[in-house]
Every structure is written in structure tokens, then in C-alpha cells.
XYZ file of C-alpha atoms in Angstrom:
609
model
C 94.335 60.238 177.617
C 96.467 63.264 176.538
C 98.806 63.528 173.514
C 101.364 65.844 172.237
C 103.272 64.982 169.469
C 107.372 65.924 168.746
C 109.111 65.843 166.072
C 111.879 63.835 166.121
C 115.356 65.111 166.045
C 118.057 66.038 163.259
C 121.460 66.492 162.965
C 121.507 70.509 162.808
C 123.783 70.391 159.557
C 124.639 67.026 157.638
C 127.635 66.289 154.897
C 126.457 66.748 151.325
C 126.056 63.269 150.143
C 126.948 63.470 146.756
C 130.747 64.619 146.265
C 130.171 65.392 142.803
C 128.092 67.439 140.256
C 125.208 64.377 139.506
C 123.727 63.880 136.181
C 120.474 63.103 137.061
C 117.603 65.581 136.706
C 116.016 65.415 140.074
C 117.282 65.218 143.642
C 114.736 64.514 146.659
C 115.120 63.597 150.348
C 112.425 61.777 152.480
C 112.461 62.409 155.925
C 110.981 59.500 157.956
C 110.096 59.180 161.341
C 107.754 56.815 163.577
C 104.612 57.256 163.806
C 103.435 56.325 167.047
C 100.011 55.515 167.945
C 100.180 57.960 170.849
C 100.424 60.554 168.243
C 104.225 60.959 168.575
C 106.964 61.286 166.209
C 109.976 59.612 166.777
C 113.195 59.220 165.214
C 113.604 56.199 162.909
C 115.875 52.822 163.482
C 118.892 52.659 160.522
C 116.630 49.037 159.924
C 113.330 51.125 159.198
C 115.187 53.343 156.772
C 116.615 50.364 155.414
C 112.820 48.938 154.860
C 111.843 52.086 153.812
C 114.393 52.280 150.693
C 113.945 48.938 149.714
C 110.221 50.106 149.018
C 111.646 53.235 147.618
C 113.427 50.918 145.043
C 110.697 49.381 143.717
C 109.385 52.945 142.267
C 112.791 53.435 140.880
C 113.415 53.792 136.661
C 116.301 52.259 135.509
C 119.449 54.281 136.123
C 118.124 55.850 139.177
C 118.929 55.079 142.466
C 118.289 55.668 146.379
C 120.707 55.824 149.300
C 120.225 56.171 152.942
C 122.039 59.336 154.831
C 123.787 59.731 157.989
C 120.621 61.021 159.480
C 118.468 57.735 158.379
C 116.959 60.159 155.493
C 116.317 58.948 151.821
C 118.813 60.507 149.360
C 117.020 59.878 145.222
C 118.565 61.183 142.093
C 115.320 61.001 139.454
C 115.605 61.350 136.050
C 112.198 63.344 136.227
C 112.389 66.105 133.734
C 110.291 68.646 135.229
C 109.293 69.975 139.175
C 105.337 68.473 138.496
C 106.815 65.123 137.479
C 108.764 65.117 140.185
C 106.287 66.090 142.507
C 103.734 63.729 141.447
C 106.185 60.246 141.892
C 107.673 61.925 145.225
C 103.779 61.796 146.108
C 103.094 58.459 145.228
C 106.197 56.657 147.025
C 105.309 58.857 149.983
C 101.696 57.368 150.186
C 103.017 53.792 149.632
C 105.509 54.199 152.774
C 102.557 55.798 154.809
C 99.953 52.567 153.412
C 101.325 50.232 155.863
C 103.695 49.457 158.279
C 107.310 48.514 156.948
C 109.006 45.243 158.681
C 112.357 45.393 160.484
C 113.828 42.968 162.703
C 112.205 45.006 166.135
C 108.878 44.539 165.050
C 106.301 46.344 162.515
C 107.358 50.306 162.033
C 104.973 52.530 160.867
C 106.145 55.711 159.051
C 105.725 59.101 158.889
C 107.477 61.028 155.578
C 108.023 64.506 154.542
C 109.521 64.581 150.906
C 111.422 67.618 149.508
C 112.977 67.978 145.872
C 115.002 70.542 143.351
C 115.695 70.629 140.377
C 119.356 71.838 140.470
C 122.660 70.148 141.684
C 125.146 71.417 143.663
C 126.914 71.658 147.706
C 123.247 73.116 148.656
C 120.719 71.296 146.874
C 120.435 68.230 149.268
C 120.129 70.759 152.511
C 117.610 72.389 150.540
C 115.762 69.770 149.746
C 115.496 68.482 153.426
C 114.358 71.525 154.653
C 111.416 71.465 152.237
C 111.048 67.623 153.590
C 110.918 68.254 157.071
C 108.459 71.094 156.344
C 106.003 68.737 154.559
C 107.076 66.353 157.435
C 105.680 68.972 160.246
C 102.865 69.507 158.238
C 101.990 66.017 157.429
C 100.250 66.456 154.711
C 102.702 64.157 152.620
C 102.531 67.301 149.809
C 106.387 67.017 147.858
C 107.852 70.488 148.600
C 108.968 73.036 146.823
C 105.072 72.676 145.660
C 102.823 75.894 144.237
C 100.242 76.396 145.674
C 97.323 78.638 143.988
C 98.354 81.378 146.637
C 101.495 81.229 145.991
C 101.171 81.190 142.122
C 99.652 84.671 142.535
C 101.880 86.096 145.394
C 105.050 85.873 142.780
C 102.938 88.174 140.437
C 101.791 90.487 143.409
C 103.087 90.832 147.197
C 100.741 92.333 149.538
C 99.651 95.274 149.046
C 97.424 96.094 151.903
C 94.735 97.384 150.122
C 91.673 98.278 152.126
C 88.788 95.937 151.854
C 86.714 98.790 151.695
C 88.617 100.297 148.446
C 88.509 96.472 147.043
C 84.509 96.483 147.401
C 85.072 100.105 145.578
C 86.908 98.418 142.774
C 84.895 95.593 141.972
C 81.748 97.871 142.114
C 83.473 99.439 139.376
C 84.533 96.580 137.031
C 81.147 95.012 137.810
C 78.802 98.118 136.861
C 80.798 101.292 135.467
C 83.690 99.984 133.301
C 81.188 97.183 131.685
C 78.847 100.693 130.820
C 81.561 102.937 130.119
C 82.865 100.057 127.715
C 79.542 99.427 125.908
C 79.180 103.811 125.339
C 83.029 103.710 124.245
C 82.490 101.180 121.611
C 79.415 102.723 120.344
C 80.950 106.259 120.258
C 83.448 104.190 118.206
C 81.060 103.056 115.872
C 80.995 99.627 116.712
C 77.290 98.489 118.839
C 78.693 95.249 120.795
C 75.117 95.381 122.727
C 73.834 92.526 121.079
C 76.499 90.277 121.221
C 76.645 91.554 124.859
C 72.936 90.442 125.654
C 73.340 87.474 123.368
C 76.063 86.382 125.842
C 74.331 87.647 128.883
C 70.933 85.349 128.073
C 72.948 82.458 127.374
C 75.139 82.373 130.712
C 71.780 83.110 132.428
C 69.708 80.587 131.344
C 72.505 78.233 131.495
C 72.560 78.997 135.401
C 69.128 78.455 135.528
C 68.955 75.469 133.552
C 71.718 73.796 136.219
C 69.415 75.308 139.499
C 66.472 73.744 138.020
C 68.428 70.310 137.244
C 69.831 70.354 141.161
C 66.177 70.799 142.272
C 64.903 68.373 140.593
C 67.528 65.717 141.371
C 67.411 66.865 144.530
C 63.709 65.700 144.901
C 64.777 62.129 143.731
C 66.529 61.055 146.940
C 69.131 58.532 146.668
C 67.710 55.451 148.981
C 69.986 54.847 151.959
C 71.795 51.190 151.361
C 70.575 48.535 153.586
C 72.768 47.454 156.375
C 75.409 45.310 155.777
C 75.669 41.850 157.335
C 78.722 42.592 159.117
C 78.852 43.904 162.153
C 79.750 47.145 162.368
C 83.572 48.149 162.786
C 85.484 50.418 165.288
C 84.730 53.838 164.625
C 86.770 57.167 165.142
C 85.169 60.930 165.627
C 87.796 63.244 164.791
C 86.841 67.237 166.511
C 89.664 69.600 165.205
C 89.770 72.743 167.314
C 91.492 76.040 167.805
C 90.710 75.917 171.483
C 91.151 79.414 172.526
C 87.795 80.226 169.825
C 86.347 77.609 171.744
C 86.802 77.533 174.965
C 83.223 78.309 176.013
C 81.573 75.478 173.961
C 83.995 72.353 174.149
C 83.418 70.610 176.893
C 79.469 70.498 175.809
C 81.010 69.488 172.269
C 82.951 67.020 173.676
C 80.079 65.451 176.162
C 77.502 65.255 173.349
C 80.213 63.089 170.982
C 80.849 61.063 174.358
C 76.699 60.314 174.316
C 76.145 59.188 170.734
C 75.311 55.604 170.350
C 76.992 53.313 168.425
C 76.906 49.264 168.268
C 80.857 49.249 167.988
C 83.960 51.092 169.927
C 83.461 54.472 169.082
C 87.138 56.656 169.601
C 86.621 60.509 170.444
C 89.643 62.318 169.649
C 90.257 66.076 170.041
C 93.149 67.476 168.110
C 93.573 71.297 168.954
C 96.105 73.543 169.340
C 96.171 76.866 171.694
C 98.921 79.502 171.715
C 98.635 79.429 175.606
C 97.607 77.416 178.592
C 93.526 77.820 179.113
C 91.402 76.291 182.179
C 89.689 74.656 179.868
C 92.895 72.125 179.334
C 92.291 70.932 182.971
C 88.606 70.301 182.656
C 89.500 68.004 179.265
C 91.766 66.236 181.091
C 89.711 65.299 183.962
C 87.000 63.923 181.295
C 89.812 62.161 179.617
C 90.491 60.483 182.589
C 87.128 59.346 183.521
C 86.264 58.129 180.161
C 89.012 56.637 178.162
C 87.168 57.156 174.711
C 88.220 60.533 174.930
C 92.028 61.105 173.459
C 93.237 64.758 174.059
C 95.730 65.617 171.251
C 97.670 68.779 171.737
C 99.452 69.580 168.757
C 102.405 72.027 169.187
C 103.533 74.241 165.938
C 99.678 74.067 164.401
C 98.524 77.314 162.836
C 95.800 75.415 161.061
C 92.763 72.731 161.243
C 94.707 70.980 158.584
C 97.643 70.242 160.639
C 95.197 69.392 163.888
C 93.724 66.892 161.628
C 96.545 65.573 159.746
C 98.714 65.113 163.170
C 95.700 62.600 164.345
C 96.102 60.354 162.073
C 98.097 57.805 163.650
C 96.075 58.003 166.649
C 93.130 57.310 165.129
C 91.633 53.517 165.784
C 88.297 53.242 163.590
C 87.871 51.842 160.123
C 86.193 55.028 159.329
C 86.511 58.584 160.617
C 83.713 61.723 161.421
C 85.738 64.938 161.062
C 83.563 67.493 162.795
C 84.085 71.266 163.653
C 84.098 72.068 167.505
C 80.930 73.000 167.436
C 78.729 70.384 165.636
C 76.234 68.239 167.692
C 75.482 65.259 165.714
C 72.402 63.754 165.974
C 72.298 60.312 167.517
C 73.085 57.395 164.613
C 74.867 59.376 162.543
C 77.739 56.961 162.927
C 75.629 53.880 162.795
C 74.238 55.712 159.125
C 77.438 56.669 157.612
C 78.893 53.004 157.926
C 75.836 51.764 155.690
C 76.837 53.974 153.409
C 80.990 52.899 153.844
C 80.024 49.351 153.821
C 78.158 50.110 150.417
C 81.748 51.132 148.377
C 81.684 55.626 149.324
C 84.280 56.459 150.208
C 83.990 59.703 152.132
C 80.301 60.983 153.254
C 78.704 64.048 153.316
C 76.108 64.710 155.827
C 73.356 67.523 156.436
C 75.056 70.418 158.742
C 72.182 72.211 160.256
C 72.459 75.617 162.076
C 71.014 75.569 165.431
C 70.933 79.146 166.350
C 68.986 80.684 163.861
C 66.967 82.515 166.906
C 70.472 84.703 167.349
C 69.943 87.652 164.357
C 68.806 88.220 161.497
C 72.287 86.616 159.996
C 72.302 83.681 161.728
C 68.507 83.249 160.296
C 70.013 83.495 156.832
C 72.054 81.216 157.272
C 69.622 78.693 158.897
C 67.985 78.839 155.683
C 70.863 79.258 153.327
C 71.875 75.867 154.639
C 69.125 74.035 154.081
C 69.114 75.210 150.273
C 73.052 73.913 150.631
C 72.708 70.450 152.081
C 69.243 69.431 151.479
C 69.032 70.137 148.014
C 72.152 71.475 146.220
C 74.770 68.966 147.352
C 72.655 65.987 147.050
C 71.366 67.631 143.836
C 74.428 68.412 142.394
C 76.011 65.247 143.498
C 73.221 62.925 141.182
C 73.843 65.537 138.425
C 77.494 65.601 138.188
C 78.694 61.973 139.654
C 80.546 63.374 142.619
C 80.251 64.933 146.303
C 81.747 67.084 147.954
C 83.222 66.825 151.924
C 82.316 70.409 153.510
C 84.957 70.425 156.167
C 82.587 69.142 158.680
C 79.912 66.597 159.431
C 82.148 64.717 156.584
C 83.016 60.428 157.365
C 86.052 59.154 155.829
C 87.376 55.545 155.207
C 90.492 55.713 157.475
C 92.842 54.468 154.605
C 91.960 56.802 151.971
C 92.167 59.699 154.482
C 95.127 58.907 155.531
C 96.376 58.754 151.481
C 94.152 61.854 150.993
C 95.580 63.929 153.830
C 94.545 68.141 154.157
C 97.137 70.642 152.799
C 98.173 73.667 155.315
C 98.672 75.727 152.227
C 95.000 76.223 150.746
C 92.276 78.353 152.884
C 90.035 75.900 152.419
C 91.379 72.812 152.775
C 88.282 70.366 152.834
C 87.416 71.176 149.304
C 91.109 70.798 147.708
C 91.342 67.320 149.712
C 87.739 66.680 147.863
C 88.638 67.789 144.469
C 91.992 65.458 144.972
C 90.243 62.728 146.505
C 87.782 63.143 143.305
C 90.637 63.499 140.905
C 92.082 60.292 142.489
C 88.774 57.868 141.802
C 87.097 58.096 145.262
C 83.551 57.905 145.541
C 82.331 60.952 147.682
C 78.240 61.036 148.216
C 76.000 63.210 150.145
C 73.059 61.461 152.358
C 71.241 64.661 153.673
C 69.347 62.465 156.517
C 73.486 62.269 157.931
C 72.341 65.618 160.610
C 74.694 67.401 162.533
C 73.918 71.287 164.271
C 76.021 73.701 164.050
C 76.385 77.364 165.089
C 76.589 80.454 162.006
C 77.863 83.789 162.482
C 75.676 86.126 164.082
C 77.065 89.708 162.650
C 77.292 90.836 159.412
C 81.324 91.095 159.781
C 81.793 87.247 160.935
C 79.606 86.092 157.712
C 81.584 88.806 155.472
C 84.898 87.108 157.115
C 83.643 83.857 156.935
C 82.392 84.177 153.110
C 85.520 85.318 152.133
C 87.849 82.844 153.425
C 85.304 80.456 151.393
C 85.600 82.543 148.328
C 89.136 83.110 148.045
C 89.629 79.172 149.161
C 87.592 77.989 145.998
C 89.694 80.214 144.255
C 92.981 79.117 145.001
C 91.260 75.166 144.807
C 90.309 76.186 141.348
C 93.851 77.836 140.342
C 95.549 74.534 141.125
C 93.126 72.001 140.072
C 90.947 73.720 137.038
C 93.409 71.462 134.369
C 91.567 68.388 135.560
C 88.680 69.051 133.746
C 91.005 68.079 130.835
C 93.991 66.077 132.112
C 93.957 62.295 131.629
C 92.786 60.871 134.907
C 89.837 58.583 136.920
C 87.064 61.252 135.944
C 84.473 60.346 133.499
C 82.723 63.047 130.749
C 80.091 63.729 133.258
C 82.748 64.433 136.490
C 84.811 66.973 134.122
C 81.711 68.972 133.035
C 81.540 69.618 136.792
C 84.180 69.793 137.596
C 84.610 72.668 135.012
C 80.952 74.442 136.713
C 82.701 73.794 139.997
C 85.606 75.264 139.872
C 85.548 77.622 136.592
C 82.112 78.661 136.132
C 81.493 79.414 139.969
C 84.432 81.867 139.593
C 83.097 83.979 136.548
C 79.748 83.651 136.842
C 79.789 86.430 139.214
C 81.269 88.943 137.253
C 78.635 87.877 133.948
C 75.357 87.651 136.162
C 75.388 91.808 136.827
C 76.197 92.515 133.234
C 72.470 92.930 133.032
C 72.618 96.663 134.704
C 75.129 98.136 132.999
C 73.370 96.778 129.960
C 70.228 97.582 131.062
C 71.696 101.597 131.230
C 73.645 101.697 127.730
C 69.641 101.075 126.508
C 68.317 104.114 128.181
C 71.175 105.915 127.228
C 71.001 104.809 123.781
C 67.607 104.678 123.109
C 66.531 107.375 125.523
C 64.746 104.644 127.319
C 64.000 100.653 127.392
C 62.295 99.033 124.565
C 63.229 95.660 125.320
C 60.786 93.618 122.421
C 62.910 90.721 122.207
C 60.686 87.960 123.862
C 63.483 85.530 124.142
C 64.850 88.709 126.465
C 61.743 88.734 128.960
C 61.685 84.958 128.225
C 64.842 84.439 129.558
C 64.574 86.907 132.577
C 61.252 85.126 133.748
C 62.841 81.686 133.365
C 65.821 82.843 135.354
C 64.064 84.666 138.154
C 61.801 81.973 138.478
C 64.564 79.284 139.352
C 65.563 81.095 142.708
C 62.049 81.187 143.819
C 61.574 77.608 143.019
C 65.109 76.572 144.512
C 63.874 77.314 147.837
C 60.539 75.565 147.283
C 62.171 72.696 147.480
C 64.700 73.187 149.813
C 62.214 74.598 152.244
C 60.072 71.393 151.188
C 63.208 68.850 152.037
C 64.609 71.233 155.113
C 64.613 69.422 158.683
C 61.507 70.229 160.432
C 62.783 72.610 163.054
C 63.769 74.801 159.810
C 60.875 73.804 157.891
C 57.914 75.230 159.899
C 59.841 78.608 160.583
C 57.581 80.135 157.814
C 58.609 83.387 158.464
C 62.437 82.762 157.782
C 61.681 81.372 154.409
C 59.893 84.655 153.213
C 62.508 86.713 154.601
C 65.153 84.467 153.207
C 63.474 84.307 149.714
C 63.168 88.434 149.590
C 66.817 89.051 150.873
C 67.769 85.994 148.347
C 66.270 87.419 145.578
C 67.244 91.001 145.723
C 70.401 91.627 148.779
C 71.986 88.562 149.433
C 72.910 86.547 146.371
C 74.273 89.615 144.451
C 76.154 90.061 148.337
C 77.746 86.752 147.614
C 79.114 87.634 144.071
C 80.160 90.575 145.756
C 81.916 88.578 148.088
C 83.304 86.090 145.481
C 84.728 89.619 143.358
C 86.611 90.693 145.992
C 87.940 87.966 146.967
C 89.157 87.438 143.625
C 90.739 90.714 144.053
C 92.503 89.930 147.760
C 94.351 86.901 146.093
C 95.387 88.676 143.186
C 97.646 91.433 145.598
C 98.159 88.807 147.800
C 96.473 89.017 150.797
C 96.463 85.702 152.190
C 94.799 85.127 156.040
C 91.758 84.536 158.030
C 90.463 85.734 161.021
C 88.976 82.604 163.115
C 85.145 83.529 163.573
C 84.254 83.834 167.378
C 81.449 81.014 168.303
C 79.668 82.842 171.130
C 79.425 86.378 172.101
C 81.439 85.963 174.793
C 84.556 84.723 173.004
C 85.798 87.178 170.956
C 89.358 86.977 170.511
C 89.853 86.474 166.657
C 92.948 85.591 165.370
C 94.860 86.299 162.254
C 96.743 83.434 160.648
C 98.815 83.235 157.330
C 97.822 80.531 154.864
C 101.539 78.858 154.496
């Protein structure tokens, strides 16, 4: 079966619908449309707008009201003081339109909304506010706009500049080693020695660091038991592959074919939602499987720039009780599906699973990698996840309940959208656990330029996740004391830690260059530094210990990954995470899509809207 969804159509220019200035604070316009189980979008009836506002009503404060336009759109004057406000009741009447299907006299409708609001009154205000409607309409992702976004938080301050990565690395070499050193001598020559209170800093953040790697190994060791099965039978179940098809042209149709094998006691639904900027060959061969096996739903989606938009344009085609969202190139291992529902069945909400990199054999990167993951998945999710109260869904190899994804939806707007959607699904009460024996293979870069890429689309994405939701760790909300502490080491601490950890060096030289050389006799000093060290080294003791065999016995890899770990690649990542840092802060805001095989190479630039 193939999809492609439309939006529906709109009157190219509509009458104002207030004549006169409004007293009211707030004015916001939901689009609707139908949202067809084909994956379509039509235009609404007049009777499913009228449904729709009588729901609308029921969210209403005294003295506000709703009306229905010309075009079938929701018209609301709020008395919401402020654009947040706003935003956050826009949200929630949005998600209770989308819960369920509103009744009208043809039958059960079920919607599709795009809300838009401003703060100011006026001939253009309601326009403006259902342009910013329809855009959250194309996107799906039921976000109120005007929203602001992290990125866009920092673009007002800075446009792009187009500053060289290489002259970025150059700059936060420089904040990391010389200005820290050129700061210490300056205060000195000053008369004022801040060296102490310096490496009095310097040994707390560090053996706070290792203090949390040694907790995540050891609760990593515990392993949470796997719930027994329920006594229902198992529901319908939907896998969910979100592709930008040109990037993976060469691997799909073995994607696709392995998702098409797994076994599973109920219906299992395979849906592919991709977008391509062209026709590929590749179309014809998907179609042909489509039509031999009618699991398979091919889901074109016209307008995406983004995995977010592939994913949140599947929704209403989606048939299980609970959805896999995978990456185009994950194999999962057979009963992964069967697994995940025990754990569904038992109250999680979303679950985590163990991603697994399959072509370690490539280079020396994807080796890393291999490795790295296994210290990821087998030990610091589920480690962090016992320590802290809360997962975290990794973009892939991740099963939701279908009702709180379809609340939860993926913004188009953040780099990396899995986490935000995590943090808000968090944020919002939902359970979110991490069963490493959940296995899925995937493929890592091979080149040092596709990990650099890679790394910092993940660095500057945890950024822009921690610009917009670091104020949880504080606001009133769902979390208890233990899910704000980390949620704070989440978001806040994994973004300075990187500048504190290489303190040490510059440090290190305003000693020789004070003293003439190092006479470190502190013992809480060499105390500290052999506690520290010692954490990384044990870190992947265990993870090698809990890795999946194939990983496990490549002895080899371990040793190499444990001397690169130690003294190249995790200051490599802080590097990564500095500059990144940097690249959001003039604005530089895209991705280049990392190629999957040698042979497909074509990367492609896209701007994080």
C-alpha cells in the first residue's frame, strides 16, 4: 500500500473576523483538518468544526470565547497574559482534539490541528496567526506557533556568521587551555593567587563525575528483571522506519525485508514514512513489496525536510497499540516486539532498547563506536535510568504506547528531536525505561568526518534541548526530587562539564610556571586524580562485562577502545560538545545526513526550522 499525504486546502486570503480592536489578551486560530487513516489530510465538514469548538469551549475561562471562521478554522480571544501561557493552553486543547475522534452527524471525525497565536490585535493579527497554525499544522507536531525554540533563542542574539569549523576548534582550544592559563598568571601578577580556589573547584567537579560513573556502573550491574508476560494476549503492533530515502537507497529494501521477517503472536503493521527530493528506482521496488505483502504501508511524505515530520505524518496511519520507531538501518533482533509489550503491558510508557553496531569490522571508527555503544546502552542508560528515575528514547530502537506518542509528537525545530520529545514526555509524567536485552543492529560512521558530523548534530541538539527545557529542574511539574537532580546532570552539567574537566592543564602549567615546577603534596590532589582515572577504566569493565557477545569477545577492540578512551577520544567529545556550543551561539543551525554505505554518498544539508 502507498501513501502520500495533502494538505487540505484554504481560502488564499480570508475576512478579518473581528471588526473591532478586542480586549482580550490573546488571539489564536486552530486549523483542523481530517486525518485520514490513509495518511491524508483533508479538509474539515462545517459539523466537525462545530464538534471541534464545542470541545474548545470546555477549556474556555469565563469571558472568553471561540468562534468558527469562514474557512471552518477556530477563531479564540484568551485572556492569557503572556506568549508561554498562551502557548501552553493552545497545547493542551490541541492534544484533547487530537485524543479522539470528535462526533458529527456523518460519522466519527478524527482531527488533525495546527494552532497559531499573538499577542497583539489588529486587521493582521488573525492572518498571522493562521499562518503560524497551518505551519504547526504541516509540521504536525501540534507545537502552538509563534514558539522559541532554543535555536532560535540564540539566532536573535547572533545570525550566522559562517565561521569556519576549523577557526571554531581554534577558539575553543583557546578558552579551554590558554585564556584559563593566561587568567590564572593575570591574577597572580595582580596579586591575587585564585589557584586554590581553582583546584578546590576542579577536584570537586571531578570527583563528582566520578562519583556519578561509578553509581551508573554499579546500577548498571543490578539489572532490572524483565516483567512477566501479561495474561492478555498480545495487541496489534506497529513498526514505524522513518527514512530519508535518497541516504538510503542501497540498504532499504534489506531494512524493510528483515522488519517483514520478525515474529510476532499479533498483526504486526510495517510502515515506511520517507521523503526523497526526487523519484529513485528504489520507489518501484517498495512498491512491488507493498503489493505482495500488505503489512508493508509506503508513506511518501511531500514537504518533509526532517525525520520528525516523516514520523509525525504517520501517525494516523499507524494501527498498533504500541509503536517501534527505528532508523532505516536497524535490524532488530527477532522478539523484540514480543519483549517490549511485556514491558508496555507492565505501565512504561515508551522503551528503550540496546542499539548495537554491526559493522565494527569497517575502520577503526566504526570499532569505536562498536564499543562506545555498548558502554551507552548496556550500562549507562540502564544505569542512569535506576539512578535518576527516568529513561531516555535514543531516536531509534525506541517502542511507544500509540496514545502518548501521538500526545507526545517530535518537533521539526530541535536537531535532535528524540531527546526533546523524551525530556517532554518526562516533564509530562511518562514512564520511559531502558531493557538493554531489547537488541537492534545498526550501522556507525566509518570516517572520522561522518562521526565529527554526526557528534555534532548530537551536541548542539542537547544543547538547544537543554536551552528550552533546563527550568524544569525547578518548575512545578510531575518530576520528583530524584528526576530534577537529573534532570539538572542531564541537561546542565553535561553542557559545562566539558569546559571544567580540562581546567586541569592549564592549572597544571600556572604550577610550573609558578613554582618553577610541580610539587603537587596535597594527597586529596593525587587522591582525587586516581579516583577519577580509575572510573573510566572501570566503566568499561563493566560494559565490556554486560556487552552482547559478538562485542564482548572482540578483546582487541576493548583495549584499543579503553587507550583511545582514556587519552584521544573522550577529551575529542568535549571538544566536540565546545564547539558545538560555539556553532549555536553564531547561529549555525544544519546537518549534513551521514551516508550509510560507501557507495551512497550524497549528503545533504538541511536547516533546523
Amino acid at each position: 500500500m502507498t501513501l502520500t499525504p495533502v494538505m487540505p486546502a484554504r481560502p488564499k486570503a480570508l475576512p478579518q473576523h473581528i471588526a473591532s480592536p478586542s480586549p482580550f489578551h490573546t488571539l489564536g486560530v486552530i486549523t483542523l483538518a481530517e486525518a485520514h487513516p490513509a495518511g491524508l489530510l483533508r479538509p474539515v465538514s462545517r459539523a466537525a468544526s462545530a464538534a471541534a469548538a464545542a470541545i474548545v469551549r470546555f477549556w474556555l475561562e469565563p469571558g472568553e470565547d471561540v468562534s468558527i471562521d469562514v474557512g471552518g478554522d477556530l477563531v479564540l480571544h484568551l485572556q492569557s497574559p503572556s506568549r508561554p501561557e498562551a502557548r501552553r493552553r493552545l497545547l493542551e486543547i490541541s492534544r484533547d482534539l487530537v485524543s479522539e475522534a470528535v462526533r458529527t452527524p456523518d460519522g466519527p471525525v478524527q482531527l488533525e490541528v495546527g494552532a497559531g497565536v499573538v499577542l497583539r490585535r489588529g486587521r493582521g493579527a488573525e492572518n498571522a496567526a493562521r499562518r503560524h497554525a497551518l505551519t504547526t499544522l504541516e509540521h504536525r507536531d501540534l507545537i502552538p506557533r509563534p514558539d522559541l525554540p532554543a535555536g532560535r533563542i540564540l539566532r536573535r542574539l547572533r545570525t550566522p556568521s559562517g565561521v569556519a569549523t576549523g577557526a571554531q576548534v581554534v577558539v575553543a582550544l583557546l578558552l579551554t587551555f590558554l585564556v584559563p592559563f593566561a587568567a590564572l598568571v593575570g591574577a597572580y601578577e595582580a596579586g591575587h593567587d585564585a589557584s586554590r580556589v581553582v583546584y578546590l573547584a576542579l577536584v570537586t567537579i571531578l570527583g563528582v563525575m566520578a562519583v556519578m560513573q561509578w553509581g551508573e556502573a554499579i546500577h548498571a550491574m543490578a539489572a532490572s528483571r524483565l516483567p512477566d508476560a501479561p495474561s492478555v494476549a498480545a495487541p496489534p503492533a506497529s513498526a514505524l522506519i522513518a527514512a530519508y530515502l535518497p541516504n538510503e537507497a542501497a540498504t532499504i529494501m534489506e531494512t524493510v525485508e528483515v522488519f517483514l521477517g520478525l515474529e510476532y503472536s499479533a498483526p504486526l503493521q510495517v510502515v515506511l514514512a520517507y521523503n526523497t527530493p526526487r523519484p529513485l528506482p528504489v520507489e518501484a521496488e517498495l512498491a512491488a513489496l507493498a503489493q505482495r505483502d500488505p503489512r508493508l504501508v509506503l508513506l511518501k511524505v511531500p514537504g518533509s525536510t526532517s525525520k520528525a515530520q516523516n514520523i509525525n505524518a504517520a501517525l494516523p496511519t499507524l494501527t498498533g497499540e504500541f509503536v517501534g520507531i527505528f532508523d532505516a538501518d536497524h535490524h532488530p533482533a527477532t522478539g523484540v516486539f514480543e519483549r517490549a509489550w511485556r514491558w508496555i503491558a507492565s505501565g512504561a510508557d515508551v522503551v528503550q532498547g540496546h542499539c548495537v553496531i554491526r559493522n565494527g569490522d569497517d575502520s577503526l571508527v566504526a570499532q569505536t563506536v562498536a564499543t562506545e555503544f555498548e558502554q551507552i546502552y548496556a550500562l549507562s542508560h540502564p544505569g542512569r535510568q535506576r539512578v535518576h528515575g527516568f529513561g531516555v528514547f535514543g531516536g531509534s530502537n525506541g517502542f511507544w504506547r500509540a496514545e502518548v506518542l501521538r500526545a507526545t509528537r517530535f518537533r521539526t525545530d530541535f536537531l535532535t528531536e528524540d531527546i526533546e520529545a523524551s525530556i517532554r514526555a518526562v516533564r509530562d509524567g511518562r514512564r520511559i525505561v531502558n531493557d538493554p536485552g531489547l537488541l537492534s543492529r545498526e550501522l556507525a560512521p566509518t570516517t572520522v568526518s561522518a562521526l565529527w558530523r554526526q557528534r555534532m548534530r548530537w551536541a548542539q541538539g542537547w544543547l538547544q534541548v537543554a536551552v528550552r527545557h533546563a527550568h524544569g529542574v525547578v518548575q512545578p511539574g510531575a518530576l520528583g526530587i530524584r528526576q530534577r537532580i537529573g534532570l539538572g546532570i542531564l541537561l546542565l552539567w553535561r553542557e559545562v562539564f566539558p569546559w571544567f574537566s580540562s581546567l586541569m592543564w592549564p592549572l597544571l602549567a600556572f604550577f610550573v610556571w609558578r613554582d618553577g615546577g610541580l610539587a603537587m603534596g596535597a594527597s586529596i590532589w593525587w587522591l582525587t586524580t586516581a579516583y577519577t582515572l580509575a572510573s573510566g577504566p572501570a566503566q568499561i569493565l563493566v560494559a565490556r562485562h554486560l556487552a552482547v557477545p559478538e562485542i564482548r569477545r572482540r578483546t582487541a577492540w576493548w583495549w584499543s577502545y579503553g587507550l583511545l578512551g582514556e587519552i584521544l577520544y573522550t577529551e575529542a567529545k568535549n571538544l566536540v560538545s565546545r564547539v558545538a556550543q560555539l556553532k549555536q551561539l553564531v547561529g549555525e543551525h544544519h546537518w549534513v545526513v551521514t551516508p550509510r554505505t560507501a557507495q551512497v554518498q550524497a549528503s545533504v544539508a538541511e536547516v533546523a526550522r
